[in-house]
mmCIF file of C-alpha atoms and ligand atoms in Angstrom:
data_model
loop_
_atom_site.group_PDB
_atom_site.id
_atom_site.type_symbol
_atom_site.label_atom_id
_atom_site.label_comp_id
_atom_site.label_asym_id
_atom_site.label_seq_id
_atom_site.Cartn_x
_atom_site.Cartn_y
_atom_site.Cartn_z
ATOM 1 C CA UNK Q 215 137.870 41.383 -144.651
ATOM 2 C CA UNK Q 216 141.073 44.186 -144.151
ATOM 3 C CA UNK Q 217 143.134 44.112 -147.244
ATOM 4 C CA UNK Q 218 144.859 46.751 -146.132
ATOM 5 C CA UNK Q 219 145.010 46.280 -142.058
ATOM 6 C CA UNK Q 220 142.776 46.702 -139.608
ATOM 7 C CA UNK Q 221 141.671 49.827 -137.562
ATOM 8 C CA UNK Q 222 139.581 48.737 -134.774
ATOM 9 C CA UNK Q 223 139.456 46.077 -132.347
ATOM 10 C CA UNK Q 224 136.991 42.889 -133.604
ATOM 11 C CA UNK Q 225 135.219 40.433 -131.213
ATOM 12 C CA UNK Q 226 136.463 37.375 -133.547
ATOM 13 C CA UNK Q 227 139.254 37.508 -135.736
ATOM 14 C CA UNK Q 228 138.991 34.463 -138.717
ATOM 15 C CA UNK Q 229 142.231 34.052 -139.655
ATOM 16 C CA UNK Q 230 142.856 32.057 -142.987
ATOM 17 C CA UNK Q 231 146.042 29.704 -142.376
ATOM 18 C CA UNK Q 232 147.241 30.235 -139.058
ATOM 19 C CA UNK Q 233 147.445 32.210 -135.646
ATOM 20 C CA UNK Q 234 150.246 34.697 -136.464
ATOM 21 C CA UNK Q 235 148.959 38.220 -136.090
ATOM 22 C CA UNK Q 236 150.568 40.201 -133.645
ATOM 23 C CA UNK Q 237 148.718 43.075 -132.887
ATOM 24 C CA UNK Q 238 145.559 41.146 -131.469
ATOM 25 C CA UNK Q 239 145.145 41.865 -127.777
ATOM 26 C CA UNK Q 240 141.572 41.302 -127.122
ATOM 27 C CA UNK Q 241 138.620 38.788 -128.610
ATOM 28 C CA UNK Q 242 139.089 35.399 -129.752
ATOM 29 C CA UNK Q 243 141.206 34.463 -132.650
ATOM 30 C CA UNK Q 244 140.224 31.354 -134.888
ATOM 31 C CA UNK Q 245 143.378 29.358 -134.512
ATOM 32 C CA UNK Q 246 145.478 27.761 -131.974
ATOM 33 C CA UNK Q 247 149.511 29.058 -132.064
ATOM 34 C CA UNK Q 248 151.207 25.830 -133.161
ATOM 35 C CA UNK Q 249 148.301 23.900 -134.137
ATOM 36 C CA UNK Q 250 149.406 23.466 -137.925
ATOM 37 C CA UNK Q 251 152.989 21.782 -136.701
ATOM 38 C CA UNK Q 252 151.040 19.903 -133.572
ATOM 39 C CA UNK Q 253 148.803 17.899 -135.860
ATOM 40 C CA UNK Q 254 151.239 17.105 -138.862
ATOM 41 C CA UNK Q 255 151.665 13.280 -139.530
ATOM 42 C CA UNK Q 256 154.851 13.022 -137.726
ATOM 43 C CA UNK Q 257 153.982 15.119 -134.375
ATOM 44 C CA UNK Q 258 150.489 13.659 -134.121
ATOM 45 C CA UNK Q 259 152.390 10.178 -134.650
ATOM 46 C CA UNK Q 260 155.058 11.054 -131.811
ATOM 47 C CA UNK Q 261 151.956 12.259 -129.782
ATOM 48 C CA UNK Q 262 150.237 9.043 -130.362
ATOM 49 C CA UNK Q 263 153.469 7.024 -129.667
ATOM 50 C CA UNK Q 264 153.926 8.310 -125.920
ATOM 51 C CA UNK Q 265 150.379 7.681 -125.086
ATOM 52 C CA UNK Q 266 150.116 4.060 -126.843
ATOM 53 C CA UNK Q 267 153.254 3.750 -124.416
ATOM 54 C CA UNK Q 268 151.830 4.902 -121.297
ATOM 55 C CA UNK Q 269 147.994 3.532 -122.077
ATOM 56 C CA UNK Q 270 148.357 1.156 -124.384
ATOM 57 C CA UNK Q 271 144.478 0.197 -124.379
ATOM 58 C CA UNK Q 272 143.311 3.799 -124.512
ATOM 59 C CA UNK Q 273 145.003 4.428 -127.765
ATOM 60 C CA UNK Q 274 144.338 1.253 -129.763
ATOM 61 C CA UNK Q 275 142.425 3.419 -132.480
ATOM 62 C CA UNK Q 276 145.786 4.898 -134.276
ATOM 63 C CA UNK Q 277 147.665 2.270 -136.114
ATOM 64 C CA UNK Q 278 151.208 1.660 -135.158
ATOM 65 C CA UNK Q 279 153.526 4.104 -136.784
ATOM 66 C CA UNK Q 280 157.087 4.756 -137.025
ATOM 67 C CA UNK Q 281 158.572 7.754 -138.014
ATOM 68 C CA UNK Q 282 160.743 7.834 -141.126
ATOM 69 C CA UNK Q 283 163.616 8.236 -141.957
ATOM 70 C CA UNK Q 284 165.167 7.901 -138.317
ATOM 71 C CA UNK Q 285 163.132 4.816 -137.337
ATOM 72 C CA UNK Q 286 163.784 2.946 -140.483
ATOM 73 C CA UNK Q 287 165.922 0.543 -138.887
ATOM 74 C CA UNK Q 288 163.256 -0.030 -135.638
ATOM 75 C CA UNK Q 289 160.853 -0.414 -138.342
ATOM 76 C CA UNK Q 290 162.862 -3.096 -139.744
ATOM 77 C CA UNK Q 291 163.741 -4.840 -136.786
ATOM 78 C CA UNK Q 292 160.051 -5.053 -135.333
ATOM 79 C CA UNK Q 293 158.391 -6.243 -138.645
ATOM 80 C CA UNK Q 294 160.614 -9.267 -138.998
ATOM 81 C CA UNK Q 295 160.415 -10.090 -135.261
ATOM 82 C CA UNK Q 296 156.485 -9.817 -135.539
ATOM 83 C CA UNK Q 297 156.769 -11.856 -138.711
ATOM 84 C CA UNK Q 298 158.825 -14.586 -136.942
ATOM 85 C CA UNK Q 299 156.801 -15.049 -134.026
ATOM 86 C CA UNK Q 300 153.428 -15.360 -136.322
ATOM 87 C CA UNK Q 301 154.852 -16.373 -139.919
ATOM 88 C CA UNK Q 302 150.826 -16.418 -141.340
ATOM 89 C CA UNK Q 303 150.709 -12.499 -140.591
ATOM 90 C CA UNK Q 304 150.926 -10.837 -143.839
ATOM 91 C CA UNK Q 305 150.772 -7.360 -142.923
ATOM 92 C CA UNK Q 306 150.787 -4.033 -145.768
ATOM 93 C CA UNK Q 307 151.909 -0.863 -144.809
ATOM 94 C CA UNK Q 308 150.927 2.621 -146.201
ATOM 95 C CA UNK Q 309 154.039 5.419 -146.821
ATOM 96 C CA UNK Q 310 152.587 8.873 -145.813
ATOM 97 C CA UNK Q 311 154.948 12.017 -146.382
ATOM 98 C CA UNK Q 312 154.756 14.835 -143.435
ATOM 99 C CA UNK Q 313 153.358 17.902 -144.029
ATOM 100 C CA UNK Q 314 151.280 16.047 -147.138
ATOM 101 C CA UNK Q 315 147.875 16.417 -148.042
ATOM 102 C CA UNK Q 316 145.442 15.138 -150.262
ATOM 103 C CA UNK Q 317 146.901 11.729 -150.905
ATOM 104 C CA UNK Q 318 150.470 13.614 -152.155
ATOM 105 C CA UNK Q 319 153.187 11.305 -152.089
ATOM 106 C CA UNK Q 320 151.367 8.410 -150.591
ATOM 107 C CA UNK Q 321 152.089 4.517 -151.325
ATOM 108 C CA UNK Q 322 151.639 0.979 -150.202
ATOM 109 C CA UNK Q 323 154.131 -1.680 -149.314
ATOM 110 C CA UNK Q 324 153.676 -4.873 -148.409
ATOM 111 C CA UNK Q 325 157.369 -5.262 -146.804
ATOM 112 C CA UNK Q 326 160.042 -2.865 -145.397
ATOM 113 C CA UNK Q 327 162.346 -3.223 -148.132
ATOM 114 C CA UNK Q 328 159.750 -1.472 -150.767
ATOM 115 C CA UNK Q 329 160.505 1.434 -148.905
ATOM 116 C CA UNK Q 330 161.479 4.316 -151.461
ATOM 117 C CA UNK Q 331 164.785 5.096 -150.063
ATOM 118 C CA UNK Q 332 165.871 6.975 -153.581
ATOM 119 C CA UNK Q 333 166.135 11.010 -152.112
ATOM 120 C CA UNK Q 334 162.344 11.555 -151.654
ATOM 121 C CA UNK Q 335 163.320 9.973 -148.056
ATOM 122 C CA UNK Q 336 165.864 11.803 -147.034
ATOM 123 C CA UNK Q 337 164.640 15.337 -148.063
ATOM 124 C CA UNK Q 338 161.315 14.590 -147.327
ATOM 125 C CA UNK Q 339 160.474 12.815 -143.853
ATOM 126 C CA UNK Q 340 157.684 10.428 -143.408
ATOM 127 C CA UNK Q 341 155.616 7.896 -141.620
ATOM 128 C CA UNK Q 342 154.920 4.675 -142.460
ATOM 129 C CA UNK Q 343 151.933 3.102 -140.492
ATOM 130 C CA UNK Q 344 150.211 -0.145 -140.457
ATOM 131 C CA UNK Q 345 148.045 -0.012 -143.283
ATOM 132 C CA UNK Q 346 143.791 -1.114 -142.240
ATOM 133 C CA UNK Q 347 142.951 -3.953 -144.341
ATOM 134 C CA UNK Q 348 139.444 -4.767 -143.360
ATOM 135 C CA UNK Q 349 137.489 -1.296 -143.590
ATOM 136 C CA UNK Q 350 134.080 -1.411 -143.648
ATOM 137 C CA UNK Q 351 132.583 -1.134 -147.063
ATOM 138 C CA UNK Q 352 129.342 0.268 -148.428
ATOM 139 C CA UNK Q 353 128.218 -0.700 -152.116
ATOM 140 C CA UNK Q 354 131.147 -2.490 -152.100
ATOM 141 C CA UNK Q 355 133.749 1.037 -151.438
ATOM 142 C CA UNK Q 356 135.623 1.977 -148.985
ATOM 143 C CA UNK Q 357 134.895 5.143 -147.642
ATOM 144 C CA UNK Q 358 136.307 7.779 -144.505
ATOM 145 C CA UNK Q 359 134.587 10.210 -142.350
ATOM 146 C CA UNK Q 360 135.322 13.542 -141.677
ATOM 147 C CA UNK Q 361 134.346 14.803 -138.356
ATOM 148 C CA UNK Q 362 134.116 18.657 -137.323
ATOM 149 C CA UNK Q 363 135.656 19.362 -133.493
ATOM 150 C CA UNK Q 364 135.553 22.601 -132.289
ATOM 151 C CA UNK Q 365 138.061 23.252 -129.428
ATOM 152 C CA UNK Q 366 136.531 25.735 -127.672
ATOM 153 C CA UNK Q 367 139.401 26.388 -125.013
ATOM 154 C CA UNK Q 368 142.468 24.288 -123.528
ATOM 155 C CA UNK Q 369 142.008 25.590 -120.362
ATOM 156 C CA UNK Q 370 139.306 24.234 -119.281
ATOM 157 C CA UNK Q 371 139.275 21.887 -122.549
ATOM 158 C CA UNK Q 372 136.316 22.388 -123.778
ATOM 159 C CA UNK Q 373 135.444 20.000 -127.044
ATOM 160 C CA UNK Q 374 132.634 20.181 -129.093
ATOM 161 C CA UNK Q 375 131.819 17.470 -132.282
ATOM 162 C CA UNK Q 376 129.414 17.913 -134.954
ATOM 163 C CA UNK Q 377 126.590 16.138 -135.223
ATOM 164 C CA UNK Q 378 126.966 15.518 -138.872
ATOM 165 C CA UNK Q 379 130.064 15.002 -141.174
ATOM 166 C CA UNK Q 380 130.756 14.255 -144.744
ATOM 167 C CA UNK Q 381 132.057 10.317 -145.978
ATOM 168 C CA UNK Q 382 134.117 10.333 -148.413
ATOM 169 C CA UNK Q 383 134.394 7.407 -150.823
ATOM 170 C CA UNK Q 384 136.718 5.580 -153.104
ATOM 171 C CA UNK Q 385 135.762 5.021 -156.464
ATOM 172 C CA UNK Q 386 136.958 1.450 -157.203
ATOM 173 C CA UNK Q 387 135.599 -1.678 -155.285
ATOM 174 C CA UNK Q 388 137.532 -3.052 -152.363
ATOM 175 C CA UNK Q 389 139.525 -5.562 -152.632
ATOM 176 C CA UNK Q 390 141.873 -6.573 -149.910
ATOM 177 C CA UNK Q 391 145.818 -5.273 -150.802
ATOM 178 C CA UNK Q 392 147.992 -8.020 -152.909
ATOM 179 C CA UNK Q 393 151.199 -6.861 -155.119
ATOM 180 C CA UNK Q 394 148.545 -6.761 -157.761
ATOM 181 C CA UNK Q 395 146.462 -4.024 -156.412
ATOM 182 C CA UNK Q 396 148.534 -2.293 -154.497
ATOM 183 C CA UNK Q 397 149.321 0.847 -156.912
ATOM 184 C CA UNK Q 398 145.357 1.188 -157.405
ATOM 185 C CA UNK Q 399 145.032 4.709 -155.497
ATOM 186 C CA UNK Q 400 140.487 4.523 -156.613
ATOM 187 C CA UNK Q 401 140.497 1.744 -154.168
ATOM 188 C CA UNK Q 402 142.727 2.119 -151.342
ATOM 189 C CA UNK Q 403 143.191 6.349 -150.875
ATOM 190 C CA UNK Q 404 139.363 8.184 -150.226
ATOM 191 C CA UNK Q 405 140.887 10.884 -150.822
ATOM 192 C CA UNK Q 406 138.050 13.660 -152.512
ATOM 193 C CA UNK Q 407 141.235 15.395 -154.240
ATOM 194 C CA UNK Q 408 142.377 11.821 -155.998
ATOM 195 C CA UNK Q 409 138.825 10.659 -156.848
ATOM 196 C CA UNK Q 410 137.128 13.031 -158.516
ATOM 197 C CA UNK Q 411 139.923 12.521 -161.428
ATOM 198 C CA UNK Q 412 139.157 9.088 -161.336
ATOM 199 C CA UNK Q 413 136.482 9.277 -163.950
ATOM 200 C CA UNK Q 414 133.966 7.447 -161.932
ATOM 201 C CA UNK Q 415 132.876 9.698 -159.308
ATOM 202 C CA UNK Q 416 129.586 10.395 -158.621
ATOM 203 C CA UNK Q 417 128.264 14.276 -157.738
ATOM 204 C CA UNK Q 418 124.805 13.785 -156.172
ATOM 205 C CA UNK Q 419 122.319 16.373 -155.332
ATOM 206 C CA UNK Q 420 121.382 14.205 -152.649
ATOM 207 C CA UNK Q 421 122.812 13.765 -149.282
ATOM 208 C CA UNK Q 422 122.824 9.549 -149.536
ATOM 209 C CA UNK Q 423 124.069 8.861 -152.698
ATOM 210 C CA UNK Q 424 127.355 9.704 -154.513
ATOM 211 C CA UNK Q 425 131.011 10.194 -153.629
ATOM 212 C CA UNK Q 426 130.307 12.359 -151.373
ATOM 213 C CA UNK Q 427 127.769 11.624 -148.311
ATOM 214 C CA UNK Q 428 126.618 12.792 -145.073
ATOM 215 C CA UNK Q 429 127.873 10.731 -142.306
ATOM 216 C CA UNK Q 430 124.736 10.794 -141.012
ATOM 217 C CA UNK Q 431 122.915 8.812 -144.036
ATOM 218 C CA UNK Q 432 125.744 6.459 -143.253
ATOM 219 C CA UNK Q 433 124.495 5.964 -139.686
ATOM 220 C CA UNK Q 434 121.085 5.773 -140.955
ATOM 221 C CA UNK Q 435 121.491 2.980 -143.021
ATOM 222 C CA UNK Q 436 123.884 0.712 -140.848
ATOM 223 C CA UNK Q 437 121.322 1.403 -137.909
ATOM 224 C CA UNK Q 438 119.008 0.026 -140.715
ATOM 225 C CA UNK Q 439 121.245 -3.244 -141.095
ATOM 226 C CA UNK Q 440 120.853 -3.789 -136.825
ATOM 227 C CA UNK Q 441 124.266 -1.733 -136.053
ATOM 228 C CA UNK Q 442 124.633 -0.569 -133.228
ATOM 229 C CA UNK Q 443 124.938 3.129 -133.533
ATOM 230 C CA UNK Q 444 125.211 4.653 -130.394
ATOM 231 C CA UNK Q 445 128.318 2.488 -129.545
ATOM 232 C CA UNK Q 446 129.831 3.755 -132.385
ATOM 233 C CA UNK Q 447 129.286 7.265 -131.729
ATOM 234 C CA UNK Q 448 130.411 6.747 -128.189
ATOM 235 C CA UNK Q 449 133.180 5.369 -129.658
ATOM 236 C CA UNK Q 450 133.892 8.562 -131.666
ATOM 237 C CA UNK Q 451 133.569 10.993 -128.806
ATOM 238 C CA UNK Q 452 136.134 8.965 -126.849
ATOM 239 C CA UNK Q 453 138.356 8.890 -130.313
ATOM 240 C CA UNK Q 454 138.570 12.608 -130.041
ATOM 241 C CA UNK Q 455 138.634 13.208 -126.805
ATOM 242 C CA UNK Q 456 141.928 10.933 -126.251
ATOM 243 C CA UNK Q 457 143.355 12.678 -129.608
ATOM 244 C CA UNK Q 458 143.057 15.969 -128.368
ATOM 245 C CA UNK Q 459 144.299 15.555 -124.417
ATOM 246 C CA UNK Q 460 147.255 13.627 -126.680
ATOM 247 C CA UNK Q 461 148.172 17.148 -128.472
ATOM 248 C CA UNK Q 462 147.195 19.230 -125.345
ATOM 249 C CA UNK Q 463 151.066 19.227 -123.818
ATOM 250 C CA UNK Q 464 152.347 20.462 -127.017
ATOM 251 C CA UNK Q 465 149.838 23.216 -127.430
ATOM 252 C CA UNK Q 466 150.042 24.198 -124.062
ATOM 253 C CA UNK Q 467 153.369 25.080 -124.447
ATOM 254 C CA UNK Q 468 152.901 27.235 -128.232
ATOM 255 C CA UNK Q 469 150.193 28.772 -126.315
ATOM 256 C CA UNK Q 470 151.856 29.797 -123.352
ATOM 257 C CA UNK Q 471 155.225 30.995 -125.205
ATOM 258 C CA UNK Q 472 152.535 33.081 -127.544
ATOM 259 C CA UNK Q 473 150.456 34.694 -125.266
ATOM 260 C CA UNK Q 474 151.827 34.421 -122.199
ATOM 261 C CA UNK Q 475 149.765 34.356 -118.813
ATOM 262 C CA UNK Q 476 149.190 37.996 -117.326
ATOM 263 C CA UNK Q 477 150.116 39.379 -120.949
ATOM 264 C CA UNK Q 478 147.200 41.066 -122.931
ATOM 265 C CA UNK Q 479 146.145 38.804 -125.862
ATOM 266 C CA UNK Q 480 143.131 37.052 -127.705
ATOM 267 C CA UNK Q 481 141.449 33.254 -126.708
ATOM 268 C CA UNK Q 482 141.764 31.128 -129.347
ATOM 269 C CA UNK Q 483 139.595 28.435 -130.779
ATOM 270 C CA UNK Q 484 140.075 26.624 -134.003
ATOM 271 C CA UNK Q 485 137.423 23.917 -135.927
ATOM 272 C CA UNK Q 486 139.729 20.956 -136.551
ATOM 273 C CA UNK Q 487 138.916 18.191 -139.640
ATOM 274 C CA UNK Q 488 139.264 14.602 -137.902
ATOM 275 C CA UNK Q 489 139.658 11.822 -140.799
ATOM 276 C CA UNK Q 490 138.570 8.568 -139.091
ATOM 277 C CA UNK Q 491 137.881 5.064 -140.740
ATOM 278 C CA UNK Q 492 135.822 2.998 -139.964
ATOM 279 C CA UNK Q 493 137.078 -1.081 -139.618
ATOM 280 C CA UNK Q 494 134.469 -3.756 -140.837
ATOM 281 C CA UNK Q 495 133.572 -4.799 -137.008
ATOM 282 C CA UNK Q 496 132.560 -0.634 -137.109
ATOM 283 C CA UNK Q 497 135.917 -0.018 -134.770
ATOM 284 C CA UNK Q 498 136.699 3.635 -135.730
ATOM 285 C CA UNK Q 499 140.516 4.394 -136.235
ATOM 286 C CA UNK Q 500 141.988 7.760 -136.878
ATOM 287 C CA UNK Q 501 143.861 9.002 -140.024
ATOM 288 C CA UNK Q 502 144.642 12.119 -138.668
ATOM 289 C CA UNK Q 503 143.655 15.489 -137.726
ATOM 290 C CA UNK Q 504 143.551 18.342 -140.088
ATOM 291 C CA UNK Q 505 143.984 21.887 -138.630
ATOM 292 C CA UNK Q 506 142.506 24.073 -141.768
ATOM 293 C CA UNK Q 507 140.026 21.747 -143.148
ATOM 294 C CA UNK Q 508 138.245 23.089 -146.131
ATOM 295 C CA UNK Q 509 134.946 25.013 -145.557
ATOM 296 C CA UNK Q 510 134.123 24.858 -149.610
ATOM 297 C CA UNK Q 511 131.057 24.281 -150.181
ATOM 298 C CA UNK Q 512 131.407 24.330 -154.047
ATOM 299 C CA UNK Q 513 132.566 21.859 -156.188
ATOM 300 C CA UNK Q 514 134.270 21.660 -160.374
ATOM 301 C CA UNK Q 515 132.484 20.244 -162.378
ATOM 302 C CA UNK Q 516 134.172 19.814 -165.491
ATOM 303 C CA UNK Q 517 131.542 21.295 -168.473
ATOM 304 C CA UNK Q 518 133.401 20.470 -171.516
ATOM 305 C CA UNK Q 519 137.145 19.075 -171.885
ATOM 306 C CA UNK Q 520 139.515 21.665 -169.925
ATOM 307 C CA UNK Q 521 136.671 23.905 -169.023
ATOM 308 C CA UNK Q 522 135.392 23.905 -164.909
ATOM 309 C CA UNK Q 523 132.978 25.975 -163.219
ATOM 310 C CA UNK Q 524 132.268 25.927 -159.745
ATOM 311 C CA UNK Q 525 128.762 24.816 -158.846
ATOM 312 C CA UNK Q 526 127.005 24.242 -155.605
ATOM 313 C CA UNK Q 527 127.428 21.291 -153.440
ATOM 314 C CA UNK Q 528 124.492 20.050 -151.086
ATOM 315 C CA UNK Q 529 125.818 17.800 -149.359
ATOM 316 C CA UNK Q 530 129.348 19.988 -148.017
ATOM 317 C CA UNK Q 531 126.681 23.253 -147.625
ATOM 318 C CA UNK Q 532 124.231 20.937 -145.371
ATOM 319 C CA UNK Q 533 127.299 20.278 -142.977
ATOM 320 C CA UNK Q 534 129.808 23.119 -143.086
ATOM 321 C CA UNK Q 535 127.187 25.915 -142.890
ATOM 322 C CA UNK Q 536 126.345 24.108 -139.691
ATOM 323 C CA UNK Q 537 129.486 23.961 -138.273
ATOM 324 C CA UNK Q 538 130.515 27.375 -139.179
ATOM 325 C CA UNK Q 539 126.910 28.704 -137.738
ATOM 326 C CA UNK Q 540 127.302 26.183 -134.429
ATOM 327 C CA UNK Q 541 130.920 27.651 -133.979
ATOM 328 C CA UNK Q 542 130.054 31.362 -134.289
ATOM 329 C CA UNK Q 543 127.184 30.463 -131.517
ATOM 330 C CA UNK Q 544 129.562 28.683 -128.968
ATOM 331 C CA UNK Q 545 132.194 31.274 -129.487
ATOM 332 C CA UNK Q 546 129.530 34.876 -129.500
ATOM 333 C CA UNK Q 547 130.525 37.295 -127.022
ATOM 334 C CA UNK Q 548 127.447 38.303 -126.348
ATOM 335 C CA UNK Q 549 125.972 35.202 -125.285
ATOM 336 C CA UNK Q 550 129.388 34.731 -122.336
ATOM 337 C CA UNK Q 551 128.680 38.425 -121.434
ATOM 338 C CA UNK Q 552 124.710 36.998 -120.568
ATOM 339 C CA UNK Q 553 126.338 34.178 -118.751
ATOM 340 C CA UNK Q 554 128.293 36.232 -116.758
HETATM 341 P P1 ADP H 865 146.486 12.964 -146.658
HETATM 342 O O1 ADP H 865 146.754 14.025 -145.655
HETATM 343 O O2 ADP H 865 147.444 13.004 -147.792
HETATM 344 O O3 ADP H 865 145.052 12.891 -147.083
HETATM 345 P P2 ADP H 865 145.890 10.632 -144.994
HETATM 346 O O4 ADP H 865 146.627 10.214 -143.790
HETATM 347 O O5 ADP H 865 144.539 11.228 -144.775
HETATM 348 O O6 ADP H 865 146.823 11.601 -145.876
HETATM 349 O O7 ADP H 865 145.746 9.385 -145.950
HETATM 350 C C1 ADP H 865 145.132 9.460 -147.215
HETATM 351 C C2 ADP H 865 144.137 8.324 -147.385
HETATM 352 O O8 ADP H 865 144.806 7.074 -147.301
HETATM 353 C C3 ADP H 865 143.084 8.280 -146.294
HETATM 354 O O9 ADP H 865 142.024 9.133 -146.596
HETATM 355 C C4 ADP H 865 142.685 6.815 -146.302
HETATM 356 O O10 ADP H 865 141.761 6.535 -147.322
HETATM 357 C C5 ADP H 865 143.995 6.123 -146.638
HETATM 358 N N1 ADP H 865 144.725 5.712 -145.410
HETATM 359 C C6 ADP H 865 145.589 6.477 -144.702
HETATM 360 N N2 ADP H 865 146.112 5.788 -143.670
HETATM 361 C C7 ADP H 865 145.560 4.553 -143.714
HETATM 362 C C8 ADP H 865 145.695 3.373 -142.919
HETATM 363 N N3 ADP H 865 146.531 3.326 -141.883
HETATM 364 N N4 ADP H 865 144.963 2.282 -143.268
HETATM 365 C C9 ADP H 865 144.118 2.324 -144.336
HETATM 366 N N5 ADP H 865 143.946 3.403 -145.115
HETATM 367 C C10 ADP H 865 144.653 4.510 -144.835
#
């Protein structure tokens, strides 16, 4: 840590937030220039939108989004066309605000009209996407994955996924969205940040049990009910893979206009936080990318009314120290200095 600036060169800098530093000629720096404002909901949405154009197939994993409020009226216009030429389709739709995180701001709505037009729209842009009604459950929840992606480079790409992630569960049964339900943020947001107020949430010391899981225990025990698990990972690589060569113009561009080619400057990499769900027939659909997920691997634990302390948590330590450890060992100057 520098507090008060640095002296000497470093082989890695690990920045906090973001790239910005400009007196970094040499190493590798932690973070992407522009990766922050590449992978907010609305950019990552645009991003998304031009690919679903050009390969619609490809990018069936990221539900159909429209950008708000300057596609209100598209929004509109498609949703009562769709609901003309299939009247039985029912659809619900989930309000996300840009630049939010932990579940901020979010709502359902089950019909374009609910839309909260009332200032938060206009000073505060946002995307409404098709919301996934049939996620897979386990003991009856609803539950996300977060994935760890290193990119390593952009040029080559170079993309590395961890082997193990967290799952992150709601603390409410299921039960499909009606008018009824549709406020109930236990059972429809996984969010960790929303849950753990929700009174039910379970801290486990073990890695399979809880609020919090491994992703791997989750693999373990749908390969135990006959799914097929490789598919699904393969599915996963090719998830990220497409997501990333999606963003790849954009950060090309922040790259080059940062550290331009022929100019002395560092190589960046940067761990990204991929929030995918998984749908009942174990198609995985992104949520979105996060470019600063949180390395904590503490949790509150509330000891008496009002009173927290921070205390150890097994399951984040057994996958971020891994990531953190696999990252430093990909990215160690020594080891490209050998392999020179
Ligand atoms: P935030 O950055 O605020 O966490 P997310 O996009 O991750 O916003 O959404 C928050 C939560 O809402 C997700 O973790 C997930 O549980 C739920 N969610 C988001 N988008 C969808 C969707 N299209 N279908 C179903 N659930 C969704």
């Amino acid at each position: 840590q520098f507090p008060f600036g640095r002296r000497l060169p470093c082989d890695i800098y690990w920045h906090g937030v973001s790239f910005h530093d400009n007196n970094i000629f040499s190493g590798q720096v932690n973070k992407f220039p522009g990766m922050m404002e590449t992978v907010r909901k609305i950019t990552l949405s645009r991003a998304m939108r031009t690919m679903q154009d050009l390969f619609p197939l490809e990018y069936n994993f990221y539900p159909r989004s429209w950008i708000l409020p300057e596609e209100l009226p598209l929004f509109v216009a498609e949703v009562r066309m769709m609901k003309d030429r299939n009247p039985s389709w029912k659809p619900t739709f989930i309000v996300k605000p840009d630049g939010g995180c932990q579940g901020d701001g979010i709502y359902l709505i089950k019909d374009p009209s609910d839309i909260r037009l009332t200032g938060s729209i206009q000073s505060r842009p946002a995307v409404v996407q098709e919301y996934i009604c049939k996620p897979l459950l386990v003991d009856k929840l609803k539950f996300d994955i977060r994935l760890y992606v290193l990119l390593k480079s952009l040029e080559p790409l170079e993309i590395y996924i961890a082997k193990d992630g967290l799952s992150r569960f709601c603390t409410e049964p299921y039960q499909e969205p009606t008018l009824k339900n549709l406020h109930q943020v236990f059972m429809h947001l996984t969010n960790y940040s929303l849950n753990i107020h929700s009174g039910n949430f379970i801290h486990s010391a073990s890695v399979n049990t809880g609020s919090k899981r491994t992703f791997s225990s989750i693999l373990c025990r749908l390969s135990s009910r006959g799914a097929d698990v490789k598919k699904l990972w393969s599915d996963i690589i090719s998830l990220v893979i497409k997501t990333i060569i999606a963003l790849t113009p954009e950060l090309k561009v922040y790259y080059q206009s940062d550290i331009p080619a022929g100019k002395p400057g560092p190589t960046c990499f940067q761990i990204l936080g991929f929030d995918i769900l998984l749908m009942k027939n174990l198609k995985p659909i992104l949520l979105e990318v996060n470019a600063n997920p949180s390395m904590r691997i503490e949790h509150e634990q509330e000891l008496s009314p009002g009173v927290f302390e921070n205390v150890p948590s097994p399951v984040d330590e057994e996958v971020k120290v891994a990531v953190i450890r696999d990252t430093l060992r990909l990215v160690d100057p020594q080891k490209k200095k050998r392999k020179d």
